GROMACS .gro file of C-alpha atoms in nm:
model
  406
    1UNK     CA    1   3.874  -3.121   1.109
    2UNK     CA    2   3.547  -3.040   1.278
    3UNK     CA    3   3.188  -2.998   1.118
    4UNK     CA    4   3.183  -2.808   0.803
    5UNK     CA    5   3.196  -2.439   0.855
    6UNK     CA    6   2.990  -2.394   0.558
    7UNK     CA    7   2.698  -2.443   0.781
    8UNK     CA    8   2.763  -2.154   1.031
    9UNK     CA    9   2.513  -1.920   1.042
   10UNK     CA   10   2.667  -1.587   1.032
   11UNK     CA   11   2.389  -1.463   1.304
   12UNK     CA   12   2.527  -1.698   1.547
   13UNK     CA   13   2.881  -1.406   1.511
   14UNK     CA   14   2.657  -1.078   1.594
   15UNK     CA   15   2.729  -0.897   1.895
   16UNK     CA   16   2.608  -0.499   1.977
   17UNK     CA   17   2.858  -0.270   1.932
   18UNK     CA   18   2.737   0.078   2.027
   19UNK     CA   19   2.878   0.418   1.767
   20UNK     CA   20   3.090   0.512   2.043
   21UNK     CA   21   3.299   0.237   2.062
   22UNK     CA   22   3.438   0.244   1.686
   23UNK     CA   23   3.730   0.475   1.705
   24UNK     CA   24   3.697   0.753   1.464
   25UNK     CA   25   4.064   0.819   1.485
   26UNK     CA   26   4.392   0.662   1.631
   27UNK     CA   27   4.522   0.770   1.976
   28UNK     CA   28   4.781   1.061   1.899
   29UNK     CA   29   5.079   0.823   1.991
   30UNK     CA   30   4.993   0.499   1.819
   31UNK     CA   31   5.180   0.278   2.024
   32UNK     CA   32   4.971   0.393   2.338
   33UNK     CA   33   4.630   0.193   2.279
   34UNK     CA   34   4.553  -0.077   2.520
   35UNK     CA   35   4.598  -0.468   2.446
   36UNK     CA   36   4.360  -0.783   2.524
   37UNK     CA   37   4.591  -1.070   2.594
   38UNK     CA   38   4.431  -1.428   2.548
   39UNK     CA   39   4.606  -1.686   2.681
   40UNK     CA   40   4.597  -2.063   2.495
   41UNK     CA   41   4.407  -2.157   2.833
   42UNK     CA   42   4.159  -1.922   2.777
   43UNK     CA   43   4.321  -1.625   3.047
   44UNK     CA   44   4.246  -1.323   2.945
   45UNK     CA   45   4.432  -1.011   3.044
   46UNK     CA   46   4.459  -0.625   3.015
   47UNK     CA   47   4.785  -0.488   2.872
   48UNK     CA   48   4.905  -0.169   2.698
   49UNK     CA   49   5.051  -0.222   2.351
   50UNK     CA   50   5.391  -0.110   2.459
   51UNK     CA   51   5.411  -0.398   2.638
   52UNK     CA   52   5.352  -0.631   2.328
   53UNK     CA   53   5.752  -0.704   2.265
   54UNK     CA   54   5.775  -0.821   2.670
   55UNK     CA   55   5.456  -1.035   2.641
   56UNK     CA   56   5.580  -1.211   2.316
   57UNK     CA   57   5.732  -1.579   2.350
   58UNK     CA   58   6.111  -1.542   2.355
   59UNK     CA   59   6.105  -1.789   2.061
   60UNK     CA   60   5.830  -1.592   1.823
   61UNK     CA   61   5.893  -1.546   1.484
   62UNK     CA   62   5.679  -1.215   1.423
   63UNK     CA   63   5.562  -1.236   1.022
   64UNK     CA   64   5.375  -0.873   0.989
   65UNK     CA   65   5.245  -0.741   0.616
   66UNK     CA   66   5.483  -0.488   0.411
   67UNK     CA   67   5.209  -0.367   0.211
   68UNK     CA   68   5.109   0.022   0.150
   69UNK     CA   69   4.737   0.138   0.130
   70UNK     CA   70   4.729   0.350  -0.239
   71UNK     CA   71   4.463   0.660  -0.308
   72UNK     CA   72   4.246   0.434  -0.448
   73UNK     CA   73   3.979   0.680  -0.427
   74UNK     CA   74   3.931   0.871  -0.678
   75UNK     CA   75   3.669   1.157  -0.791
   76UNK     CA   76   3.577   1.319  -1.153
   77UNK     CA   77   3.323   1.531  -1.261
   78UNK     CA   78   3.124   1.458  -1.587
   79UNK     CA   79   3.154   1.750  -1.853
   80UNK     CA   80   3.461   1.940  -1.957
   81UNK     CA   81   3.400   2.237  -1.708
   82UNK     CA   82   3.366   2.014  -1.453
   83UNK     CA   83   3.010   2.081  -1.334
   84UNK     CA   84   2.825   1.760  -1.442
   85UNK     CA   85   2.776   1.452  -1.196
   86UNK     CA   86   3.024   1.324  -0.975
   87UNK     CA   87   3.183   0.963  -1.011
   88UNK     CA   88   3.378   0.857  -0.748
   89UNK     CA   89   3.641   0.540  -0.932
   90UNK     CA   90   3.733   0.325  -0.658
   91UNK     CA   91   4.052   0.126  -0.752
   92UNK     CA   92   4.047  -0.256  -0.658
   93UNK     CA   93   4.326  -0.413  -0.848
   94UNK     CA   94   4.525  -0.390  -1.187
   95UNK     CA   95   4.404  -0.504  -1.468
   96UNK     CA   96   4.653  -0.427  -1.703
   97UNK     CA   97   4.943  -0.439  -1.674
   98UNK     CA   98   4.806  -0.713  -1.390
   99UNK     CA   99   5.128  -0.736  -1.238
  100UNK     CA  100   5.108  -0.447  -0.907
  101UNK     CA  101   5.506  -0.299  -0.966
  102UNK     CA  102   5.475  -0.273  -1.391
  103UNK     CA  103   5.123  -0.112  -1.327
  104UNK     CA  104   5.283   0.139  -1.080
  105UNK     CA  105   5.549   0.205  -1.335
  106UNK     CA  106   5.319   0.232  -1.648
  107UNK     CA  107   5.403   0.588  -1.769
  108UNK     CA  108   5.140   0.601  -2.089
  109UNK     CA  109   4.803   0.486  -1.898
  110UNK     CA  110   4.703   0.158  -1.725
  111UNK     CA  111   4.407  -0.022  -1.627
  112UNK     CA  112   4.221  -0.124  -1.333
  113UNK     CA  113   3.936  -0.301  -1.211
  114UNK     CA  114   3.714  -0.069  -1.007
  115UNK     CA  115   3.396   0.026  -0.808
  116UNK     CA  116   3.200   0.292  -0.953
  117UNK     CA  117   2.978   0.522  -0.753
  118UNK     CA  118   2.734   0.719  -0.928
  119UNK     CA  119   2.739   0.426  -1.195
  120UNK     CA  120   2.447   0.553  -1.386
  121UNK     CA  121   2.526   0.919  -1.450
  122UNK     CA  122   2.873   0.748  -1.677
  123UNK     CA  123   2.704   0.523  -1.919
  124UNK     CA  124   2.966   0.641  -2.139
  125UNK     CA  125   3.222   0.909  -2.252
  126UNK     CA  126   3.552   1.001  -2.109
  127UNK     CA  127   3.627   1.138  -1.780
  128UNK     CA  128   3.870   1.374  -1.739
  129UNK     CA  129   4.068   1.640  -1.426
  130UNK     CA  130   4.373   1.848  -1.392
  131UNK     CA  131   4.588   1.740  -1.139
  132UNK     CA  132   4.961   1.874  -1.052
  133UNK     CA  133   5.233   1.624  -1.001
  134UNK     CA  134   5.555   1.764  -0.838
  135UNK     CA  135   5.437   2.140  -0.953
  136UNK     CA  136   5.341   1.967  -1.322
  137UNK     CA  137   4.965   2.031  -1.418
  138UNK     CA  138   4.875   1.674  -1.583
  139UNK     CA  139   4.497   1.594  -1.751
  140UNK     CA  140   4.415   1.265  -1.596
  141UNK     CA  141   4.124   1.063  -1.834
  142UNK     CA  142   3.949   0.802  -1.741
  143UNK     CA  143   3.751   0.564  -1.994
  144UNK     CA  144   3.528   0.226  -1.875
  145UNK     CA  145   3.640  -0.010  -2.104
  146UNK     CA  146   3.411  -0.305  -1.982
  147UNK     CA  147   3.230  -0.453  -1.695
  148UNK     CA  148   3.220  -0.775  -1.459
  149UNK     CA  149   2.955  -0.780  -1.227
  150UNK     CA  150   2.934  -0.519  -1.008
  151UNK     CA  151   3.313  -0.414  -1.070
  152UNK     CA  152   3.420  -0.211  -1.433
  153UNK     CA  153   3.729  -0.230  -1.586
  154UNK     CA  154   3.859   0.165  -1.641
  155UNK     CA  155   4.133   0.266  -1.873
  156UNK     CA  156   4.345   0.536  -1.735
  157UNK     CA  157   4.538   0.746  -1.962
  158UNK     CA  158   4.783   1.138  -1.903
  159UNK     CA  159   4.881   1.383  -2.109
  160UNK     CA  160   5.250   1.401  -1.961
  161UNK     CA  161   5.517   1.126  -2.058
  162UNK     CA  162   5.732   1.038  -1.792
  163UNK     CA  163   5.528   1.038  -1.525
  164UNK     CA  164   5.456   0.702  -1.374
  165UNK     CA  165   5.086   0.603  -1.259
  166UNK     CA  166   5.219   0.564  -0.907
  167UNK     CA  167   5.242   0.943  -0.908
  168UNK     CA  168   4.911   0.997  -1.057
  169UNK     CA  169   4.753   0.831  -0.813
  170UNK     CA  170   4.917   1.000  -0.517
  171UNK     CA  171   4.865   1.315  -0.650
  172UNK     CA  172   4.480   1.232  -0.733
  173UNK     CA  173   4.332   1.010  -0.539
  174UNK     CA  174   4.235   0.995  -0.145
  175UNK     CA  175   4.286   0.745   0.109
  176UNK     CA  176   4.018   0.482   0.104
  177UNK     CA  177   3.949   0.462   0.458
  178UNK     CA  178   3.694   0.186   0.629
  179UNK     CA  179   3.299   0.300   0.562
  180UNK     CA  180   3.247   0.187   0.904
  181UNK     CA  181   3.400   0.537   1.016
  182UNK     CA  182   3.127   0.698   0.875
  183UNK     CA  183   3.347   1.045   0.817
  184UNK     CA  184   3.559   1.179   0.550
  185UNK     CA  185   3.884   1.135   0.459
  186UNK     CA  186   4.100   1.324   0.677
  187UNK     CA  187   4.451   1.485   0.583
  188UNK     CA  188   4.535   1.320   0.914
  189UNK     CA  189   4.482   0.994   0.766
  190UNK     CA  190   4.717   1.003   0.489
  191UNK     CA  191   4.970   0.909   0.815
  192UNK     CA  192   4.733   0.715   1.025
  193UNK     CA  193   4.644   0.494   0.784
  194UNK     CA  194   4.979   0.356   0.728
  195UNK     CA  195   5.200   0.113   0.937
  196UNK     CA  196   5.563   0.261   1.008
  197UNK     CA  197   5.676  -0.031   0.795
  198UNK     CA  198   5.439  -0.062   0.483
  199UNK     CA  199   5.627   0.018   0.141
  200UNK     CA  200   5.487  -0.208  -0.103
  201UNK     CA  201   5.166  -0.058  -0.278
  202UNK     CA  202   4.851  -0.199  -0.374
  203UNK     CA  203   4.648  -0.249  -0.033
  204UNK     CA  204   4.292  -0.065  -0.053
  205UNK     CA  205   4.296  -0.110   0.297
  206UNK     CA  206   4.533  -0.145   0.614
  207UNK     CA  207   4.621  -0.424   0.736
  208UNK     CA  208   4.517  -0.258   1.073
  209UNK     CA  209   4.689  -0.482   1.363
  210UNK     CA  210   5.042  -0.295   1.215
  211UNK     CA  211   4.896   0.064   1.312
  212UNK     CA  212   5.011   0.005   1.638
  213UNK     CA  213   5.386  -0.057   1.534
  214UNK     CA  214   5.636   0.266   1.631
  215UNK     CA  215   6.029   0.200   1.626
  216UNK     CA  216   6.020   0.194   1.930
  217UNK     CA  217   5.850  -0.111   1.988
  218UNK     CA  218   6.028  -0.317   1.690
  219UNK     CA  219   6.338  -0.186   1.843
  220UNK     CA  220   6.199  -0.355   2.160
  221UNK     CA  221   6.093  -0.678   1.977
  222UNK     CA  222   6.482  -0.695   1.849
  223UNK     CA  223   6.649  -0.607   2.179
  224UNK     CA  224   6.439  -0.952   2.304
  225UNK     CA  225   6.566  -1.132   1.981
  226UNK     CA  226   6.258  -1.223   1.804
  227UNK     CA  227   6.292  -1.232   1.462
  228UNK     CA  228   6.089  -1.023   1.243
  229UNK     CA  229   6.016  -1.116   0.888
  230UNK     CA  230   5.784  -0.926   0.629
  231UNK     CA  231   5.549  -1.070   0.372
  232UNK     CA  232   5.286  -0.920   0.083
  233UNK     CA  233   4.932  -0.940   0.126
  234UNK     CA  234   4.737  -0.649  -0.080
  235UNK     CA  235   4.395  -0.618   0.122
  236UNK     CA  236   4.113  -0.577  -0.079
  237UNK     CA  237   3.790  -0.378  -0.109
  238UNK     CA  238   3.586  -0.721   0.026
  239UNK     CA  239   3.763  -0.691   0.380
  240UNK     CA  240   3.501  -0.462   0.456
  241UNK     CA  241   3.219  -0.701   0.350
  242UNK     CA  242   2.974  -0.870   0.605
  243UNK     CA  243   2.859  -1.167   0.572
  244UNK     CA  244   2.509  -1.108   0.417
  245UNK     CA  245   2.373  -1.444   0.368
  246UNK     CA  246   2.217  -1.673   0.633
  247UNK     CA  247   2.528  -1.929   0.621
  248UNK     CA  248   2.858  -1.893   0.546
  249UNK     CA  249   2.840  -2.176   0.285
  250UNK     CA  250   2.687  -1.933   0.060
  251UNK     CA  251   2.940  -1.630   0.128
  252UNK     CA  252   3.221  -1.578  -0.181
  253UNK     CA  253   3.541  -1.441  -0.059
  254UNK     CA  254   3.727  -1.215  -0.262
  255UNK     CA  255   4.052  -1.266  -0.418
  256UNK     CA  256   4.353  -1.131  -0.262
  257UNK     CA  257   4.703  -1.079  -0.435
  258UNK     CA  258   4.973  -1.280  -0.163
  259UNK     CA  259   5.397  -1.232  -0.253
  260UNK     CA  260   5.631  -1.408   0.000
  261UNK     CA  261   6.011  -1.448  -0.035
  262UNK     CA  262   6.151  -1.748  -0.123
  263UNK     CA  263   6.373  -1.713   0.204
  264UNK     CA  264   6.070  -1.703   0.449
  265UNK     CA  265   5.946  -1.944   0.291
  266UNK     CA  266   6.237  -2.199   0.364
  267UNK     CA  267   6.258  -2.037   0.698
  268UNK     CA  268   5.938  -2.170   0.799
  269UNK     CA  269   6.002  -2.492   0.648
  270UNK     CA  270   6.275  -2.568   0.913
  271UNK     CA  271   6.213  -2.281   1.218
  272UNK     CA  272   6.150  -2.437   1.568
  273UNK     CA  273   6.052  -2.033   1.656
  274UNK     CA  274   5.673  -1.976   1.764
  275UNK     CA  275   5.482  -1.764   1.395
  276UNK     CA  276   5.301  -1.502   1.528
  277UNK     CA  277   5.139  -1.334   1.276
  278UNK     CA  278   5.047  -0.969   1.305
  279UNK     CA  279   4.706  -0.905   1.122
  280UNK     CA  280   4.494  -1.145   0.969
  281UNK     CA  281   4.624  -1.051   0.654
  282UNK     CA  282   4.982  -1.257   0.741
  283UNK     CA  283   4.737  -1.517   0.928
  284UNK     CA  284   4.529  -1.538   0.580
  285UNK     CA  285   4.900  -1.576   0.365
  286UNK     CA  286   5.104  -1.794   0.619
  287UNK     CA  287   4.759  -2.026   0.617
  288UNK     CA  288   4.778  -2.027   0.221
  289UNK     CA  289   5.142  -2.089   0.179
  290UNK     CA  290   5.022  -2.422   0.351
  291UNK     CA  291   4.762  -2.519   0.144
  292UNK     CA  292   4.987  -2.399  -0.185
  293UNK     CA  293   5.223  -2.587  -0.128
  294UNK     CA  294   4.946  -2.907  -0.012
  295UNK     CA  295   4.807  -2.846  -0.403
  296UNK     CA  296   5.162  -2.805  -0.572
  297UNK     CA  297   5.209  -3.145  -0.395
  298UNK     CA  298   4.953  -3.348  -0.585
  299UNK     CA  299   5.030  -3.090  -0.916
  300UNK     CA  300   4.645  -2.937  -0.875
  301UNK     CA  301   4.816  -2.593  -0.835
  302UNK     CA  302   4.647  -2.321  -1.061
  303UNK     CA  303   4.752  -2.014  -0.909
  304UNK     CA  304   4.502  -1.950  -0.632
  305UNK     CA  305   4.415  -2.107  -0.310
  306UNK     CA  306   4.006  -2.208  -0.327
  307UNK     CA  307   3.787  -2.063  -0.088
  308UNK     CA  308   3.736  -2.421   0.051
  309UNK     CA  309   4.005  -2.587  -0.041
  310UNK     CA  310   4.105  -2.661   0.323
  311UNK     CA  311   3.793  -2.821   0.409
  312UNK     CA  312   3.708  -3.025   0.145
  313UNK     CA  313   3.969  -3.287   0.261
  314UNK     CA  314   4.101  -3.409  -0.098
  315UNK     CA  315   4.472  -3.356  -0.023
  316UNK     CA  316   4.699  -3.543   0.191
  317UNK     CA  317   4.730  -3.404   0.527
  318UNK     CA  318   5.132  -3.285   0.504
  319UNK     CA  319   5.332  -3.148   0.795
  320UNK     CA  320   5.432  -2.779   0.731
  321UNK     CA  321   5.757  -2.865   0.629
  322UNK     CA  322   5.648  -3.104   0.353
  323UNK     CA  323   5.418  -2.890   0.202
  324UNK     CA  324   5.696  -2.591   0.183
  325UNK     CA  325   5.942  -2.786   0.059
  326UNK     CA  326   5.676  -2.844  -0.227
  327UNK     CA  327   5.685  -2.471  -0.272
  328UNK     CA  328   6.077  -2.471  -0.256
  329UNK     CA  329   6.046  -2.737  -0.544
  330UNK     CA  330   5.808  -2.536  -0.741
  331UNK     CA  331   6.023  -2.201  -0.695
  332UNK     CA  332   6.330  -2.394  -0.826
  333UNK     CA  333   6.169  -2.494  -1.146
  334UNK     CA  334   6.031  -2.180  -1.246
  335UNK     CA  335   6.417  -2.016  -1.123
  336UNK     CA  336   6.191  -1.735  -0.918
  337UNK     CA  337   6.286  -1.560  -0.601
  338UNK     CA  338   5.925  -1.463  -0.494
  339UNK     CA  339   5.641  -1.693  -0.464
  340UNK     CA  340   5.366  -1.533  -0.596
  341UNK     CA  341   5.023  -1.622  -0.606
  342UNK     CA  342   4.604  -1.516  -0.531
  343UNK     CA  343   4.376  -1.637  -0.212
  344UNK     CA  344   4.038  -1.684  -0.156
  345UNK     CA  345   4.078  -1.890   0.145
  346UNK     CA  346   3.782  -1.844   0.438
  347UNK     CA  347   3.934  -1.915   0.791
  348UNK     CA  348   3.623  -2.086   1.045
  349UNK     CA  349   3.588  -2.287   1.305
  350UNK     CA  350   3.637  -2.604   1.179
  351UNK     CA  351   3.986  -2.483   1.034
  352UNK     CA  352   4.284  -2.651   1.133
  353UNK     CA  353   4.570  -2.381   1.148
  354UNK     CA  354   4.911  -2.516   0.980
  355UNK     CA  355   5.139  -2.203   1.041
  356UNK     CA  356   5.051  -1.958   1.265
  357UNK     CA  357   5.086  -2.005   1.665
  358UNK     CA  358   5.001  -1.696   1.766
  359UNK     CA  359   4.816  -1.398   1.660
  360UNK     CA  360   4.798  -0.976   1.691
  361UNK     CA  361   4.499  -0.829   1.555
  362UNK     CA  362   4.217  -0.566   1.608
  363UNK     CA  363   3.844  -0.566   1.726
  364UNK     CA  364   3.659  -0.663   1.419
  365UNK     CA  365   3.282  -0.588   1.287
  366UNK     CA  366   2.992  -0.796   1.392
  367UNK     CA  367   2.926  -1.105   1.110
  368UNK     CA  368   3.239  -1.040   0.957
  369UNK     CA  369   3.498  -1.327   0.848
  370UNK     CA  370   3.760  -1.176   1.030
  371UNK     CA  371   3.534  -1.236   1.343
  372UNK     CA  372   3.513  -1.597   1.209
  373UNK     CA  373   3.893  -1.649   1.194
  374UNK     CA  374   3.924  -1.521   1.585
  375UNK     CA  375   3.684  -1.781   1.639
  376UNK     CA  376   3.834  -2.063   1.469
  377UNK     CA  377   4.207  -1.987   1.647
  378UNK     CA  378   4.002  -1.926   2.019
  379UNK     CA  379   3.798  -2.230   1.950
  380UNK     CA  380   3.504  -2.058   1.956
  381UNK     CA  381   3.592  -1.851   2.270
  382UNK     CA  382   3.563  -1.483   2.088
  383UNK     CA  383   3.284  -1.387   2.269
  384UNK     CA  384   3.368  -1.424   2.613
  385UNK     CA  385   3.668  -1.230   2.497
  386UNK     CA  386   3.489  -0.927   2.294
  387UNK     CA  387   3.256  -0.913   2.592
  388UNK     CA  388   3.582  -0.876   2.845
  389UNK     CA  389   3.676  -0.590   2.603
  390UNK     CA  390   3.344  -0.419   2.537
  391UNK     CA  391   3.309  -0.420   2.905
  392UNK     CA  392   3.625  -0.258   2.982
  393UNK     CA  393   3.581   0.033   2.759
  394UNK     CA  394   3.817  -0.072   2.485
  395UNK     CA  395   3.823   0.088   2.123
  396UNK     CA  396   3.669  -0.139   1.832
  397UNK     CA  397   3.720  -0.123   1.462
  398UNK     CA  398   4.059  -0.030   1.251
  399UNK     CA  399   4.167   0.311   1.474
  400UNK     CA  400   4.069   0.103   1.776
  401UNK     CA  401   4.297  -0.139   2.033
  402UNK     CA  402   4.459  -0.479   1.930
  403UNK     CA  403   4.464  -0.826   2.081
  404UNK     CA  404   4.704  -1.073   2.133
  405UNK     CA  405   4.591  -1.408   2.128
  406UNK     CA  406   4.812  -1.716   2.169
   0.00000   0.00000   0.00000
């Protein structure tokens, strides 16, 4: 472990990046955008994406994230004839039923923790729309039902039995793309704004390094036999969060929902294959299965992984494989299939990575953790790299061109 990340100063991670280089939308054929390969002794080179499943060890294990961005956005009008103030309900989580699949499934209302906009024109009352569902005209209400901070719990309730709250929210909400973009939901982005192979909901955002994925290039990755395996991580509304304070010691990540199959999980106990993680959402879960299993170990484990739980150096250091087979032990006992768990874990230099050996991933924002993790798998080298790319004319941001770094 090197010096403690908590004194980073976040300035030290700001670079310019000019409007124009934030791409507004994703090239027509996905699979087309260009590629920054960085080489473990520090090479960098200029690919196209197509190219990924060719410039992939022979022996990777490619771990990319199954999950589906919802319509977490969505918009009411105060009054019954619609013409008072509009609130715009932002959907970060479940609240109740707090499991993601029974909230889905709730057909008689649910509950979610939420953002608010316009938080002062609904002190208090009911909100309600019309929405159709498959041709059905439903009343959708909302109700705050408390607060945390500067989140609000919000009761959601329809007039139509049968009709499960996964509908609803397809049918009412709008995808919740980056702010960054500085545009307006597009119908466009209803497709763009989903990998080829997400089908778990509950992400408020993409897990953007898998917008790049066709079939045709995990058909390639299989024709070179590379294993592909799939894990849960639902990205959250704080992905899109800078760093605002001076050091990073005083920056609270949020909490992210993480589900991984008991089988992947034994895989990587044993694997001699190269993880490559696609998206720093898999980086951020394969990293946490680590340090799970590290507190299950010593019997600490409370359901989350700390923010700075890997740098506080209070567990015994344990090879990968120890520390799942602590996990193994711990799914036995309960009898579950799934392990199943929260993460607040902050990837800096200084970090140590466990699991992952390689890495896909996009152009992130200046100041941003995600800039922070680059850094601490380049050892430090991230801006040589983004300077290589801004000088080349690549795209930045979620619609822009991905990286391979190994």
């Amino acid at each position: 472990m090197n010096d403690d990340p908590r004194l980073i100063r976040i300035a030290d991670y700001d670079y310019l990046l000019p409007d124009d280089r934030i791409a507004k939308h994703p090239l027509a054929e996905r699979d087309r955008c260009r590629l920054l390969v960085r080489r473990h002794d520090g090479t960098l080179e200029e690919h196209a994406f197509t190219e990924l499943p060719e410039l992939l060890p022979s022996d990777a294990m490619l771990v990319y994230n199954n999950t589906r961005v919802i319509n977490a956005r969505l918009r009411f009008r105060k009054g019954d004839d619609g013409s008072g103030a509009l609130i715009e309900v932002f959907c970060l989580e479940p609240a109740f039923p707090a499991d993601y699949a029974m909230n889905f499934a709730s057909d008689s209302g649910c509950s979610w923790t939420c953002f608010v906009g316009n938080s002062k024109r609904w002190k208090d009352g009911v909100l309600r729309r019309s929405i159709l569902v498959d041709g059905t005209e439903v009343t959708l209400s909302a109700t705050r039902t408390g607060r945390d901070g500067n989140a609000s719990e919000v009761r959601f309730d329809w007039d139509v039995a049968g009709v499960t709250f996964s509908r609803i929210i397809q049918a009412a909400g709008e995808i919740p793309i980056p702010p960054y973009l500085n545009r307006s939901t597009e119908e466009s982005d209803s497709a763009d704004y989903q990998t080829v192979y997400g089908r778990i909901e509950g992400s408020v955002a993409a897990p953007t390094a898998g917008l790049h994925f066709t079939p045709a290039v995990l058909e390639a990755v299989d024709r070179r036999g590379i294993t592909r395996r799939e894990l849960t991580l639902h990205v959250g509304a704080g992905t899109f969060q800078p760093v605002k304070s001076d050091t990073v010691g005083e920056h609270g990540m949020h909490s992210e929902f993480i589900s991984v199959p008991r089988s992947l999980i034994e895989e990587l106990a044993f694997t001699d294959r190269r993880v490559i993680a696609v998206g720093t959402t898999s980086v951020r879960t394969l990293e946490s299965l680590y340090h799970a299993g590290c507190l299950v170990n010593t019997g600490d484990w409370h359901g989350e992984v700390p923010q700075w739980y890997p740098y506080d150096g209070n567990y015994p250091v344990l090879s990968r494989r120890e520390a799942f087979a602590a996990l193994l032990r711990h799914l036995d006992e309960s009898g579950a299939t799934r392990f199943v768990a929260s993460t607040r874990i902050i990837i800096a230099p200084g970090y140590d990575y466990r699991v992952v050996e390689g890495m896909v991933t996009n152009f992130h924002q200046p100041q941003s953790t995600l800039l922070l993790l680059v850094s601490a798998f380049t050892g430090g080298d991230w801006r040589r790299m983004y300077d290589f790319a801004l000088d080349r004319g690549f795209r930045f941001l979620s619609y822009g061109d991905a990286s391979l770094l190994l």
